[in-house]
């Protein structure tokens, strides 16, 4: 594993932990509170369940390195939604700067071909190595 792969793996895992904790918090603090918040900003309340589930399950997926492109893409959509519905009006500092960083991280993970230290690598690398060795 080279430096790029190590850095990308660290980024993927940390992003997964952040979203997992945020999703877990939404459920543990009472998902009804999040539903109420969504309703109060004009976003349909049922989307609180969708967002919390994506954060929880997607966070686990990123930590394990399974379905990373899908999870990271969904995180990017969530971050765009958070920025444009809530955070933008608060300004950069104390507003959307963290969301912007998480958006950039999500986009990087979604576009990256890196599977180092992931279940994707463990599950699919033997097939790739067999093909390479056969030729």
Tab-separated table of N, CA, C and O in Angstrom:
chain	number	residue	atom	x	y	z
A	1	UNK	N	0.854	-1.170	0.000
A	1	UNK	CA	0.000	0.000	0.000
A	1	UNK	C	0.902	1.236	0.000
A	1	UNK	O	1.804	1.358	0.804
A	2	UNK	N	0.602	2.172	-0.922
A	2	UNK	CA	1.400	3.398	-0.997
A	2	UNK	C	0.777	4.502	-0.140
A	2	UNK	O	-0.274	4.321	0.469
A	3	UNK	N	1.415	5.660	-0.121
A	3	UNK	CA	0.948	6.786	0.703
A	3	UNK	C	-0.439	7.259	0.283
A	3	UNK	O	-1.261	7.592	1.131
A	4	UNK	N	-0.682	7.295	-1.010
A	4	UNK	CA	-1.989	7.734	-1.508
A	4	UNK	C	-3.095	6.802	-1.015
A	4	UNK	O	-4.149	7.260	-0.562
A	5	UNK	N	-2.857	5.511	-1.130
A	5	UNK	CA	-3.857	4.538	-0.687
A	5	UNK	C	-4.084	4.628	0.820
A	5	UNK	O	-5.226	4.539	1.281
A	6	UNK	N	-3.020	4.811	1.574
A	6	UNK	CA	-3.146	4.933	3.031
A	6	UNK	C	-3.952	6.174	3.387
A	6	UNK	O	-4.865	6.125	4.226
A	7	UNK	N	-3.639	7.289	2.756
A	7	UNK	CA	-4.372	8.525	3.024
A	7	UNK	C	-5.835	8.409	2.658
A	7	UNK	O	-6.717	8.857	3.401
A	8	UNK	N	-6.115	7.805	1.511
A	8	UNK	CA	-7.502	7.635	1.068
A	8	UNK	C	-8.266	6.703	2.014
A	8	UNK	O	-9.446	6.938	2.301
A	9	UNK	N	-7.599	5.682	2.513
A	9	UNK	CA	-8.242	4.760	3.457
A	9	UNK	C	-8.561	5.457	4.774
A	9	UNK	O	-9.646	5.279	5.334
A	10	UNK	N	-7.627	6.257	5.257
A	10	UNK	CA	-7.861	7.016	6.495
A	10	UNK	C	-9.038	7.975	6.298
A	10	UNK	O	-9.935	8.059	7.144
A	11	UNK	N	-9.054	8.669	5.184
A	11	UNK	CA	-10.137	9.611	4.881
A	11	UNK	C	-11.483	8.889	4.835
A	11	UNK	O	-12.474	9.353	5.416
A	12	UNK	N	-11.529	7.743	4.184
A	12	UNK	CA	-12.762	6.959	4.067
A	12	UNK	C	-13.271	6.531	5.438
A	12	UNK	O	-14.449	6.689	5.760
A	13	UNK	N	-12.387	6.025	6.273
A	13	UNK	CA	-12.787	5.536	7.592
A	13	UNK	C	-13.251	6.689	8.486
A	13	UNK	O	-14.281	6.592	9.154
A	14	UNK	N	-12.500	7.789	8.497
A	14	UNK	CA	-12.885	8.942	9.327
A	14	UNK	C	-14.228	9.508	8.869
A	14	UNK	O	-15.096	9.831	9.693
A	15	UNK	N	-14.433	9.616	7.571
A	15	UNK	CA	-15.715	10.087	7.043
A	15	UNK	C	-16.833	9.150	7.491
A	15	UNK	O	-17.905	9.597	7.901
A	16	UNK	N	-16.575	7.853	7.436
A	16	UNK	CA	-17.558	6.872	7.890
A	16	UNK	C	-17.892	7.026	9.360
A	16	UNK	O	-19.063	6.973	9.756
A	17	UNK	N	-16.883	7.232	10.189
A	17	UNK	CA	-17.110	7.410	11.629
A	17	UNK	C	-17.958	8.651	11.885
A	17	UNK	O	-18.910	8.626	12.670
A	18	UNK	N	-17.621	9.756	11.213
A	18	UNK	CA	-18.367	11.005	11.411
A	18	UNK	C	-19.838	10.819	11.062
A	18	UNK	O	-20.725	11.186	11.842
A	19	UNK	N	-20.122	10.230	9.912
A	19	UNK	CA	-21.523	10.063	9.518
A	19	UNK	C	-22.229	9.024	10.377
A	19	UNK	O	-23.406	9.201	10.726
A	20	UNK	N	-21.544	7.961	10.752
A	20	UNK	CA	-22.142	6.956	11.630
A	20	UNK	C	-22.585	7.588	12.948
A	20	UNK	O	-23.719	7.385	13.398
A	21	UNK	N	-21.707	8.382	13.550
A	21	UNK	CA	-22.028	9.020	14.833
A	21	UNK	C	-23.197	9.998	14.683
A	21	UNK	O	-24.087	10.048	15.532
A	22	UNK	N	-23.223	10.740	13.583
A	22	UNK	CA	-24.333	11.673	13.354
A	22	UNK	C	-25.652	10.921	13.169
A	22	UNK	O	-26.693	11.351	13.690
A	23	UNK	N	-25.626	9.826	12.439
A	23	UNK	CA	-26.838	9.026	12.263
A	23	UNK	C	-27.294	8.404	13.573
A	23	UNK	O	-28.485	8.429	13.913
A	24	UNK	N	-26.355	7.865	14.330
A	24	UNK	CA	-26.663	7.262	15.621
A	24	UNK	C	-27.263	8.303	16.563
A	24	UNK	O	-28.260	8.039	17.245
A	25	UNK	N	-26.695	9.491	16.565
A	25	UNK	CA	-27.191	10.563	17.430
A	25	UNK	C	-28.633	10.941	17.084
A	25	UNK	O	-29.438	11.201	17.976
A	26	UNK	N	-28.949	10.957	15.807
A	26	UNK	CA	-30.315	11.299	15.397
A	26	UNK	C	-31.320	10.304	15.975
A	26	UNK	O	-32.406	10.680	16.415
A	27	UNK	N	-30.954	9.033	16.010
A	27	UNK	CA	-31.853	8.021	16.561
A	27	UNK	C	-31.849	8.042	18.087
A	27	UNK	O	-32.896	7.959	18.719
A	28	UNK	N	-30.668	8.160	18.691
A	28	UNK	CA	-30.578	8.126	20.149
A	28	UNK	C	-31.189	9.365	20.804
A	28	UNK	O	-31.733	9.275	21.899
A	29	UNK	N	-31.079	10.511	20.159
A	29	UNK	CA	-31.628	11.749	20.726
A	29	UNK	C	-33.136	11.843	20.502
A	29	UNK	O	-33.758	12.782	20.981
A	30	UNK	N	-33.662	10.890	19.787
A	30	UNK	CA	-35.095	10.897	19.479
A	30	UNK	C	-35.303	11.389	18.059
A	30	UNK	O	-35.220	12.585	17.806
A	31	UNK	N	-35.550	10.470	17.167
A	31	UNK	CA	-35.697	10.820	15.757
A	31	UNK	C	-36.859	11.798	15.559
A	31	UNK	O	-36.844	12.601	14.622
A	32	UNK	N	-37.808	11.789	16.479
A	32	UNK	CA	-38.920	12.737	16.404
A	32	UNK	C	-38.444	14.178	16.474
A	32	UNK	O	-39.037	15.063	15.848
A	33	UNK	N	-37.381	14.415	17.229
A	33	UNK	CA	-36.813	15.767	17.295
A	33	UNK	C	-36.270	16.192	15.943
A	33	UNK	O	-36.437	17.339	15.525
A	34	UNK	N	-35.615	15.263	15.258
A	34	UNK	CA	-35.071	15.562	13.937
A	34	UNK	C	-36.199	15.756	12.932
A	34	UNK	O	-36.136	16.641	12.079
A	35	UNK	N	-37.240	14.952	13.049
A	35	UNK	CA	-38.421	15.106	12.183
A	35	UNK	C	-38.996	16.511	12.376
A	35	UNK	O	-39.298	17.221	11.405
A	36	UNK	N	-39.119	16.928	13.623
A	36	UNK	CA	-39.644	18.259	13.921
A	36	UNK	C	-38.768	19.363	13.366
A	36	UNK	O	-39.271	20.361	12.826
A	37	UNK	N	-37.453	19.183	13.468
A	37	UNK	CA	-36.533	20.174	12.919
A	37	UNK	C	-36.681	20.256	11.409
A	37	UNK	O	-36.751	21.351	10.847
A	38	UNK	N	-36.716	19.108	10.745
A	38	UNK	CA	-36.879	19.101	9.289
A	38	UNK	C	-38.164	19.839	8.899
A	38	UNK	O	-38.158	20.665	7.997
A	39	UNK	N	-39.259	19.512	9.590
A	39	UNK	CA	-40.537	20.181	9.310
A	39	UNK	C	-40.416	21.695	9.500
A	39	UNK	O	-40.945	22.468	8.705
A	40	UNK	N	-39.692	22.115	10.542
A	40	UNK	CA	-39.587	23.543	10.857
A	40	UNK	C	-38.815	24.340	9.807
A	40	UNK	O	-38.993	25.553	9.696
A	41	UNK	N	-37.963	23.662	9.039
A	41	UNK	CA	-37.203	24.363	7.992
A	41	UNK	C	-37.801	24.134	6.607
A	41	UNK	O	-37.204	24.497	5.596
A	42	UNK	N	-38.976	23.499	6.570
A	42	UNK	CA	-39.665	23.304	5.300
A	42	UNK	C	-39.272	22.055	4.542
A	42	UNK	O	-39.612	21.898	3.376
A	43	UNK	N	-38.570	21.146	5.197
A	43	UNK	CA	-38.189	19.869	4.581
A	43	UNK	C	-39.144	18.806	5.125
A	43	UNK	O	-39.392	18.769	6.339
A	44	UNK	N	-39.708	17.956	4.274
A	44	UNK	CA	-40.629	16.931	4.767
A	44	UNK	C	-40.003	16.107	5.892
A	44	UNK	O	-38.875	15.606	5.766
A	45	UNK	N	-40.734	15.983	6.994
A	45	UNK	CA	-40.219	15.314	8.187
A	45	UNK	C	-39.767	13.885	7.967
A	45	UNK	O	-38.800	13.433	8.587
A	46	UNK	N	-40.454	13.160	7.070
A	46	UNK	CA	-40.083	11.756	6.840
A	46	UNK	C	-38.640	11.624	6.341
A	46	UNK	O	-38.006	10.581	6.514
A	47	UNK	N	-38.117	12.694	5.727
A	47	UNK	CA	-36.733	12.635	5.241
A	47	UNK	C	-35.721	12.523	6.379
A	47	UNK	O	-34.589	12.098	6.158
A	48	UNK	N	-36.126	12.861	7.596
A	48	UNK	CA	-35.242	12.688	8.746
A	48	UNK	C	-34.879	11.209	8.908
A	48	UNK	O	-33.732	10.877	9.205
A	49	UNK	N	-35.851	10.336	8.703
A	49	UNK	CA	-35.588	8.893	8.787
A	49	UNK	C	-34.634	8.450	7.688
A	49	UNK	O	-33.736	7.642	7.911
A	50	UNK	N	-34.852	8.979	6.499
A	50	UNK	CA	-34.007	8.631	5.353
A	50	UNK	C	-32.572	9.087	5.607
A	50	UNK	O	-31.622	8.305	5.462
A	51	UNK	N	-32.412	10.339	6.014
A	51	UNK	CA	-31.076	10.895	6.245
A	51	UNK	C	-30.371	10.147	7.374
A	51	UNK	O	-29.208	9.756	7.246
A	52	UNK	N	-31.066	9.931	8.487
A	52	UNK	CA	-30.456	9.242	9.630
A	52	UNK	C	-30.032	7.824	9.266
A	52	UNK	O	-28.962	7.360	9.662
A	53	UNK	N	-30.859	7.135	8.485
A	53	UNK	CA	-30.530	5.769	8.076
A	53	UNK	C	-29.342	5.752	7.123
A	53	UNK	O	-28.438	4.912	7.268
A	54	UNK	N	-29.318	6.682	6.175
A	54	UNK	CA	-28.175	6.765	5.255
A	54	UNK	C	-26.899	7.047	6.037
A	54	UNK	O	-25.859	6.428	5.790
A	55	UNK	N	-26.974	7.971	7.001
A	55	UNK	CA	-25.791	8.299	7.787
A	55	UNK	C	-25.318	7.102	8.605
A	55	UNK	O	-24.120	6.802	8.634
A	56	UNK	N	-26.237	6.402	9.233
A	56	UNK	CA	-25.891	5.260	10.079
A	56	UNK	C	-25.339	4.093	9.254
A	56	UNK	O	-24.223	3.626	9.480
A	57	UNK	N	-26.106	3.658	8.284
A	57	UNK	CA	-25.713	2.495	7.465
A	57	UNK	C	-24.545	2.857	6.543
A	57	UNK	O	-23.597	2.084	6.394
A	58	UNK	N	-24.610	4.049	5.939
A	58	UNK	CA	-23.517	4.486	5.068
A	58	UNK	C	-22.217	4.662	5.825
A	58	UNK	O	-21.143	4.368	5.304
A	59	UNK	N	-22.313	5.131	7.061
A	59	UNK	CA	-21.112	5.267	7.886
A	59	UNK	C	-20.450	3.919	8.127
A	59	UNK	O	-19.231	3.776	7.994
A	60	UNK	N	-21.257	2.933	8.456
A	60	UNK	CA	-20.728	1.575	8.649
A	60	UNK	C	-20.115	1.063	7.351
A	60	UNK	O	-19.033	0.466	7.355
A	61	UNK	N	-20.792	1.321	6.239
A	61	UNK	CA	-20.283	0.870	4.934
A	61	UNK	C	-18.916	1.475	4.640
A	61	UNK	O	-18.003	0.768	4.190
A	62	UNK	N	-18.751	2.763	4.916
A	62	UNK	CA	-17.461	3.396	4.659
A	62	UNK	C	-16.385	2.856	5.596
A	62	UNK	O	-15.249	2.619	5.166
A	63	UNK	N	-16.714	2.666	6.851
A	63	UNK	CA	-15.741	2.119	7.799
A	63	UNK	C	-15.259	0.756	7.323
A	63	UNK	O	-14.060	0.464	7.347
A	64	UNK	N	-16.194	-0.075	6.866
A	64	UNK	CA	-15.845	-1.419	6.403
A	64	UNK	C	-15.270	-1.423	4.988
A	64	UNK	O	-14.616	-2.378	4.593
A	65	UNK	N	-15.540	-0.367	4.244
A	65	UNK	CA	-15.066	-0.318	2.867
A	65	UNK	C	-15.921	-1.156	1.943
A	65	UNK	O	-15.430	-1.919	1.129
A	66	UNK	N	-17.217	-1.011	2.059
A	66	UNK	CA	-18.155	-1.791	1.257
A	66	UNK	C	-19.235	-0.856	0.716
A	66	UNK	O	-19.907	-0.182	1.487
A	67	UNK	N	-19.348	-0.775	-0.592
A	67	UNK	CA	-20.324	0.126	-1.193
A	67	UNK	C	-19.965	1.588	-0.988
A	67	UNK	O	-20.829	2.442	-0.851
A	68	UNK	N	-18.677	1.864	-0.996
A	68	UNK	CA	-18.201	3.200	-0.642
A	68	UNK	C	-18.642	4.280	-1.631
A	68	UNK	O	-18.970	5.387	-1.214
A	69	UNK	N	-18.660	3.975	-2.901
A	69	UNK	CA	-19.048	4.979	-3.900
A	69	UNK	C	-20.512	5.390	-3.722
A	69	UNK	O	-20.843	6.573	-3.804
A	70	UNK	N	-21.361	4.433	-3.457
A	70	UNK	CA	-22.784	4.729	-3.256
A	70	UNK	C	-22.981	5.530	-1.975
A	70	UNK	O	-23.650	6.568	-1.979
A	71	UNK	N	-22.407	5.059	-0.880
A	71	UNK	CA	-22.572	5.748	0.410
A	71	UNK	C	-22.008	7.166	0.342
A	71	UNK	O	-22.659	8.125	0.783
A	72	UNK	N	-20.817	7.309	-0.216
A	72	UNK	CA	-20.197	8.638	-0.295
A	72	UNK	C	-21.012	9.572	-1.191
A	72	UNK	O	-21.133	10.764	-0.896
A	73	UNK	N	-21.582	9.045	-2.261
A	73	UNK	CA	-22.430	9.863	-3.137
A	73	UNK	C	-23.682	10.338	-2.393
A	73	UNK	O	-24.092	11.496	-2.523
A	74	UNK	N	-24.271	9.462	-1.608
A	74	UNK	CA	-25.440	9.839	-0.815
A	74	UNK	C	-25.070	10.878	0.240
A	74	UNK	O	-25.829	11.812	0.507
A	75	UNK	N	-23.884	10.735	0.835
A	75	UNK	CA	-23.415	11.734	1.806
A	75	UNK	C	-23.253	13.094	1.141
A	75	UNK	O	-23.579	14.120	1.735
A	76	UNK	N	-22.755	13.101	-0.088
A	76	UNK	CA	-22.583	14.366	-0.810
A	76	UNK	C	-23.939	15.039	-1.022
A	76	UNK	O	-24.069	16.260	-0.834
A	77	UNK	N	-24.955	14.263	-1.358
A	77	UNK	CA	-26.304	14.814	-1.543
A	77	UNK	C	-26.822	15.381	-0.218
A	77	UNK	O	-27.391	16.479	-0.174
A	78	UNK	N	-26.608	14.648	0.867
A	78	UNK	CA	-27.042	15.123	2.184
A	78	UNK	C	-26.342	16.430	2.539
A	78	UNK	O	-26.967	17.370	3.041
A	79	UNK	N	-25.046	16.515	2.267
A	79	UNK	CA	-24.301	17.729	2.600
A	79	UNK	C	-24.775	18.915	1.757
A	79	UNK	O	-24.889	20.030	2.269
A	80	UNK	N	-25.060	18.679	0.492
A	80	UNK	CA	-25.606	19.757	-0.343
A	80	UNK	C	-26.944	20.230	0.214
A	80	UNK	O	-27.206	21.437	0.290
A	81	UNK	N	-27.770	19.282	0.622
A	81	UNK	CA	-29.055	19.637	1.213
A	81	UNK	C	-28.880	20.441	2.494
A	81	UNK	O	-29.561	21.460	2.702
A	82	UNK	N	-27.969	20.027	3.350
A	82	UNK	CA	-27.726	20.738	4.613
A	82	UNK	C	-27.198	22.144	4.358
A	82	UNK	O	-27.641	23.110	4.987
A	83	UNK	N	-26.287	22.260	3.422
A	83	UNK	CA	-25.707	23.577	3.122
A	83	UNK	C	-26.781	24.529	2.609
A	83	UNK	O	-26.908	25.654	3.082
A	84	UNK	N	-27.566	24.073	1.641
A	84	UNK	CA	-28.512	24.975	0.987
A	84	UNK	C	-29.811	25.196	1.758
A	84	UNK	O	-30.486	26.201	1.542
A	85	UNK	N	-30.172	24.293	2.670
A	85	UNK	CA	-31.414	24.503	3.415
A	85	UNK	C	-31.190	25.177	4.764
A	85	UNK	O	-32.084	25.865	5.249
A	86	UNK	N	-30.013	24.983	5.365
A	86	UNK	CA	-29.805	25.484	6.726
A	86	UNK	C	-28.543	26.327	6.865
A	86	UNK	O	-28.578	27.438	7.390
A	87	UNK	N	-27.429	25.821	6.415
A	87	UNK	CA	-26.132	26.378	6.786
A	87	UNK	C	-25.699	27.611	6.001
A	87	UNK	O	-24.987	28.454	6.528
A	88	UNK	N	-26.113	27.742	4.770
A	88	UNK	CA	-25.647	28.841	3.923
A	88	UNK	C	-25.991	30.203	4.519
A	88	UNK	O	-25.154	31.112	4.530
A	89	UNK	N	-27.180	30.315	5.065
A	89	UNK	CA	-27.606	31.599	5.634
A	89	UNK	C	-26.804	31.980	6.874
A	89	UNK	O	-26.744	33.155	7.237
A	90	UNK	N	-26.156	31.001	7.517
A	90	UNK	CA	-25.348	31.273	8.716
A	90	UNK	C	-23.957	31.778	8.353
A	90	UNK	O	-23.200	32.184	9.230
A	91	UNK	N	-23.601	31.731	7.071
A	91	UNK	CA	-22.277	32.174	6.643
A	91	UNK	C	-21.260	31.043	6.704
A	91	UNK	O	-21.570	29.925	7.093
A	92	UNK	N	-20.047	31.380	6.323
A	92	UNK	CA	-19.003	30.359	6.246
A	92	UNK	C	-18.566	29.896	7.633
A	92	UNK	O	-18.708	28.733	7.970
A	93	UNK	N	-18.025	30.815	8.442
A	93	UNK	CA	-17.576	30.453	9.785
A	93	UNK	C	-18.781	30.248	10.693
A	93	UNK	O	-19.646	31.103	10.790
A	94	UNK	N	-18.808	29.100	11.335
A	94	UNK	CA	-19.944	28.787	12.187
A	94	UNK	C	-21.181	28.392	11.408
A	94	UNK	O	-22.247	28.194	11.989
A	95	UNK	N	-21.040	28.271	10.130
A	95	UNK	CA	-22.167	27.914	9.266
A	95	UNK	C	-21.878	26.657	8.478
A	95	UNK	O	-22.007	25.554	8.974
A	96	UNK	N	-21.414	26.858	7.253
A	96	UNK	CA	-21.299	25.708	6.353
A	96	UNK	C	-19.878	25.199	6.132
A	96	UNK	O	-19.664	24.295	5.321
A	97	UNK	N	-18.892	25.708	6.872
A	97	UNK	CA	-17.515	25.280	6.591
A	97	UNK	C	-17.300	23.788	6.837
A	97	UNK	O	-16.643	23.116	6.035
A	98	UNK	N	-17.831	23.228	7.908
A	98	UNK	CA	-17.678	21.795	8.169
A	98	UNK	C	-18.432	20.982	7.120
A	98	UNK	O	-17.919	19.974	6.622
A	99	UNK	N	-19.624	21.425	6.782
A	99	UNK	CA	-20.412	20.719	5.772
A	99	UNK	C	-19.707	20.720	4.418
A	99	UNK	O	-19.752	19.735	3.680
A	100	UNK	N	-19.052	21.829	4.108
A	100	UNK	CA	-18.298	21.928	2.864
A	100	UNK	C	-17.122	20.944	2.857
A	100	UNK	O	-16.860	20.282	1.852
A	101	UNK	N	-16.440	20.833	3.992
A	101	UNK	CA	-15.327	19.876	4.108
A	101	UNK	C	-15.842	18.446	3.966
A	101	UNK	O	-15.232	17.619	3.265
A	102	UNK	N	-16.967	18.134	4.614
A	102	UNK	CA	-17.545	16.792	4.499
A	102	UNK	C	-18.031	16.521	3.080
A	102	UNK	O	-17.922	15.391	2.589
A	103	UNK	N	-18.541	17.552	2.409
A	103	UNK	CA	-18.945	17.417	1.005
A	103	UNK	C	-17.731	17.072	0.145
A	103	UNK	O	-17.781	16.131	-0.666
A	104	UNK	N	-16.640	17.798	0.325
A	104	UNK	CA	-15.428	17.545	-0.458
A	104	UNK	C	-14.875	16.150	-0.186
A	104	UNK	O	-14.477	15.436	-1.116
A	105	UNK	N	-14.869	15.747	1.078
A	105	UNK	CA	-14.397	14.402	1.427
A	105	UNK	C	-15.280	13.340	0.774
A	105	UNK	O	-14.769	12.335	0.243
A	106	UNK	N	-16.581	13.561	0.815
A	106	UNK	CA	-17.519	12.602	0.230
A	106	UNK	C	-17.317	12.477	-1.274
A	106	UNK	O	-17.318	11.367	-1.823
A	107	UNK	N	-17.140	13.614	-1.931
A	107	UNK	CA	-16.910	13.597	-3.374
A	107	UNK	C	-15.613	12.859	-3.688
A	107	UNK	O	-15.559	12.042	-4.618
A	108	UNK	N	-14.564	13.116	-2.914
A	108	UNK	CA	-13.288	12.429	-3.148
A	108	UNK	C	-13.462	10.914	-3.019
A	108	UNK	O	-13.026	10.153	-3.877
A	109	UNK	N	-14.118	10.480	-1.947
A	109	UNK	CA	-14.301	9.041	-1.732
A	109	UNK	C	-15.170	8.451	-2.842
A	109	UNK	O	-14.895	7.355	-3.337
A	110	UNK	N	-16.193	9.172	-3.273
A	110	UNK	CA	-17.073	8.677	-4.337
A	110	UNK	C	-16.325	8.524	-5.660
A	110	UNK	O	-16.589	7.598	-6.426
A	111	UNK	N	-15.394	9.431	-5.939
A	111	UNK	CA	-14.657	9.395	-7.209
A	111	UNK	C	-13.405	8.530	-7.170
A	111	UNK	O	-12.885	8.142	-8.213
A	112	UNK	N	-12.919	8.227	-5.981
A	112	UNK	CA	-11.676	7.486	-5.818
A	112	UNK	C	-11.855	6.021	-6.187
A	112	UNK	O	-12.895	5.416	-5.919
A	113	UNK	N	-10.835	5.463	-6.801
A	113	UNK	CA	-10.835	4.030	-7.104
A	113	UNK	C	-10.146	3.225	-6.016
A	113	UNK	O	-9.934	2.039	-6.159
A	114	UNK	N	-9.791	3.885	-4.937
A	114	UNK	CA	-9.046	3.239	-3.871
A	114	UNK	C	-9.923	2.282	-3.073
A	114	UNK	O	-10.981	2.653	-2.585
A	115	UNK	N	-9.464	1.049	-2.928
A	115	UNK	CA	-10.159	0.063	-2.104
A	115	UNK	C	-9.227	-0.540	-1.062
A	115	UNK	O	-9.535	-1.572	-0.481
A	116	UNK	N	-8.085	0.106	-0.807
A	116	UNK	CA	-7.130	-0.426	0.164
A	116	UNK	C	-7.782	-0.553	1.533
A	116	UNK	O	-8.576	0.285	1.938
A	117	UNK	N	-7.447	-1.613	2.218
A	117	UNK	CA	-7.970	-1.884	3.555
A	117	UNK	C	-9.495	-1.861	3.608
A	117	UNK	O	-10.092	-1.258	4.486
A	118	UNK	N	-10.116	-2.514	2.638
A	118	UNK	CA	-11.575	-2.527	2.575
A	118	UNK	C	-12.094	-3.935	2.321
A	118	UNK	O	-11.367	-4.799	1.835
A	119	UNK	N	-13.366	-4.136	2.654
A	119	UNK	CA	-13.999	-5.409	2.325
A	119	UNK	C	-14.101	-5.588	0.817
A	119	UNK	O	-14.032	-6.703	0.321
A	120	UNK	N	-14.276	-4.473	0.091
A	120	UNK	CA	-14.320	-4.555	-1.373
A	120	UNK	C	-13.037	-5.186	-1.902
A	120	UNK	O	-13.074	-6.043	-2.776
A	121	UNK	N	-11.906	-4.767	-1.362
A	121	UNK	CA	-10.622	-5.320	-1.799
A	121	UNK	C	-10.528	-6.799	-1.425
A	121	UNK	O	-10.126	-7.624	-2.238
A	122	UNK	N	-10.918	-7.117	-0.205
A	122	UNK	CA	-10.834	-8.503	0.251
A	122	UNK	C	-11.739	-9.421	-0.560
A	122	UNK	O	-11.382	-10.558	-0.858
A	123	UNK	N	-12.903	-8.916	-0.948
A	123	UNK	CA	-13.860	-9.739	-1.679
A	123	UNK	C	-13.535	-9.871	-3.161
A	123	UNK	O	-13.797	-10.904	-3.753
A	124	UNK	N	-12.963	-8.817	-3.744
A	124	UNK	CA	-12.810	-8.801	-5.191
A	124	UNK	C	-11.375	-8.867	-5.679
A	124	UNK	O	-11.143	-9.066	-6.853
A	125	UNK	N	-10.392	-8.718	-4.807
A	125	UNK	CA	-9.003	-8.681	-5.271
A	125	UNK	C	-8.517	-10.046	-5.731
A	125	UNK	O	-7.682	-10.135	-6.606
A	126	UNK	N	-9.040	-11.135	-5.167
A	126	UNK	CA	-8.597	-12.459	-5.610
A	126	UNK	C	-8.977	-12.698	-7.054
A	126	UNK	O	-8.215	-13.288	-7.808
A	127	UNK	N	-10.145	-12.218	-7.463
A	127	UNK	CA	-10.556	-12.365	-8.865
A	127	UNK	C	-9.656	-11.547	-9.778
A	127	UNK	O	-9.268	-11.996	-10.843
A	128	UNK	N	-9.295	-10.322	-9.367
A	128	UNK	CA	-8.427	-9.477	-10.166
A	128	UNK	C	-7.025	-10.074	-10.246
A	128	UNK	O	-6.405	-10.072	-11.299
A	129	UNK	N	-6.530	-10.610	-9.124
A	129	UNK	CA	-5.192	-11.210	-9.132
A	129	UNK	C	-5.177	-12.471	-9.988
A	129	UNK	O	-4.197	-12.735	-10.671
A	130	UNK	N	-6.257	-13.249	-9.982
A	130	UNK	CA	-6.319	-14.444	-10.824
A	130	UNK	C	-6.272	-14.068	-12.289
A	130	UNK	O	-5.609	-14.732	-13.079
A	131	UNK	N	-6.959	-13.019	-12.675
A	131	UNK	CA	-6.965	-12.574	-14.059
A	131	UNK	C	-5.576	-12.092	-14.440
A	131	UNK	O	-5.072	-12.410	-15.515
A	132	UNK	N	-4.939	-11.322	-13.566
A	132	UNK	CA	-3.596	-10.813	-13.856
A	132	UNK	C	-2.584	-11.943	-13.966
A	132	UNK	O	-1.733	-11.950	-14.836
A	133	UNK	N	-2.704	-12.943	-13.074
A	133	UNK	CA	-1.763	-14.049	-13.092
A	133	UNK	C	-1.976	-14.960	-14.294
A	133	UNK	O	-1.047	-15.600	-14.773
A	134	UNK	N	-3.196	-15.026	-14.797
A	134	UNK	CA	-3.497	-15.899	-15.937
A	134	UNK	C	-2.960	-15.336	-17.234
A	134	UNK	O	-2.708	-16.066	-18.181
A	135	UNK	N	-2.757	-14.018	-17.302
A	135	UNK	CA	-2.308	-13.438	-18.566
A	135	UNK	C	-0.822	-13.330	-18.670
A	135	UNK	O	-0.021	-13.783	-18.037
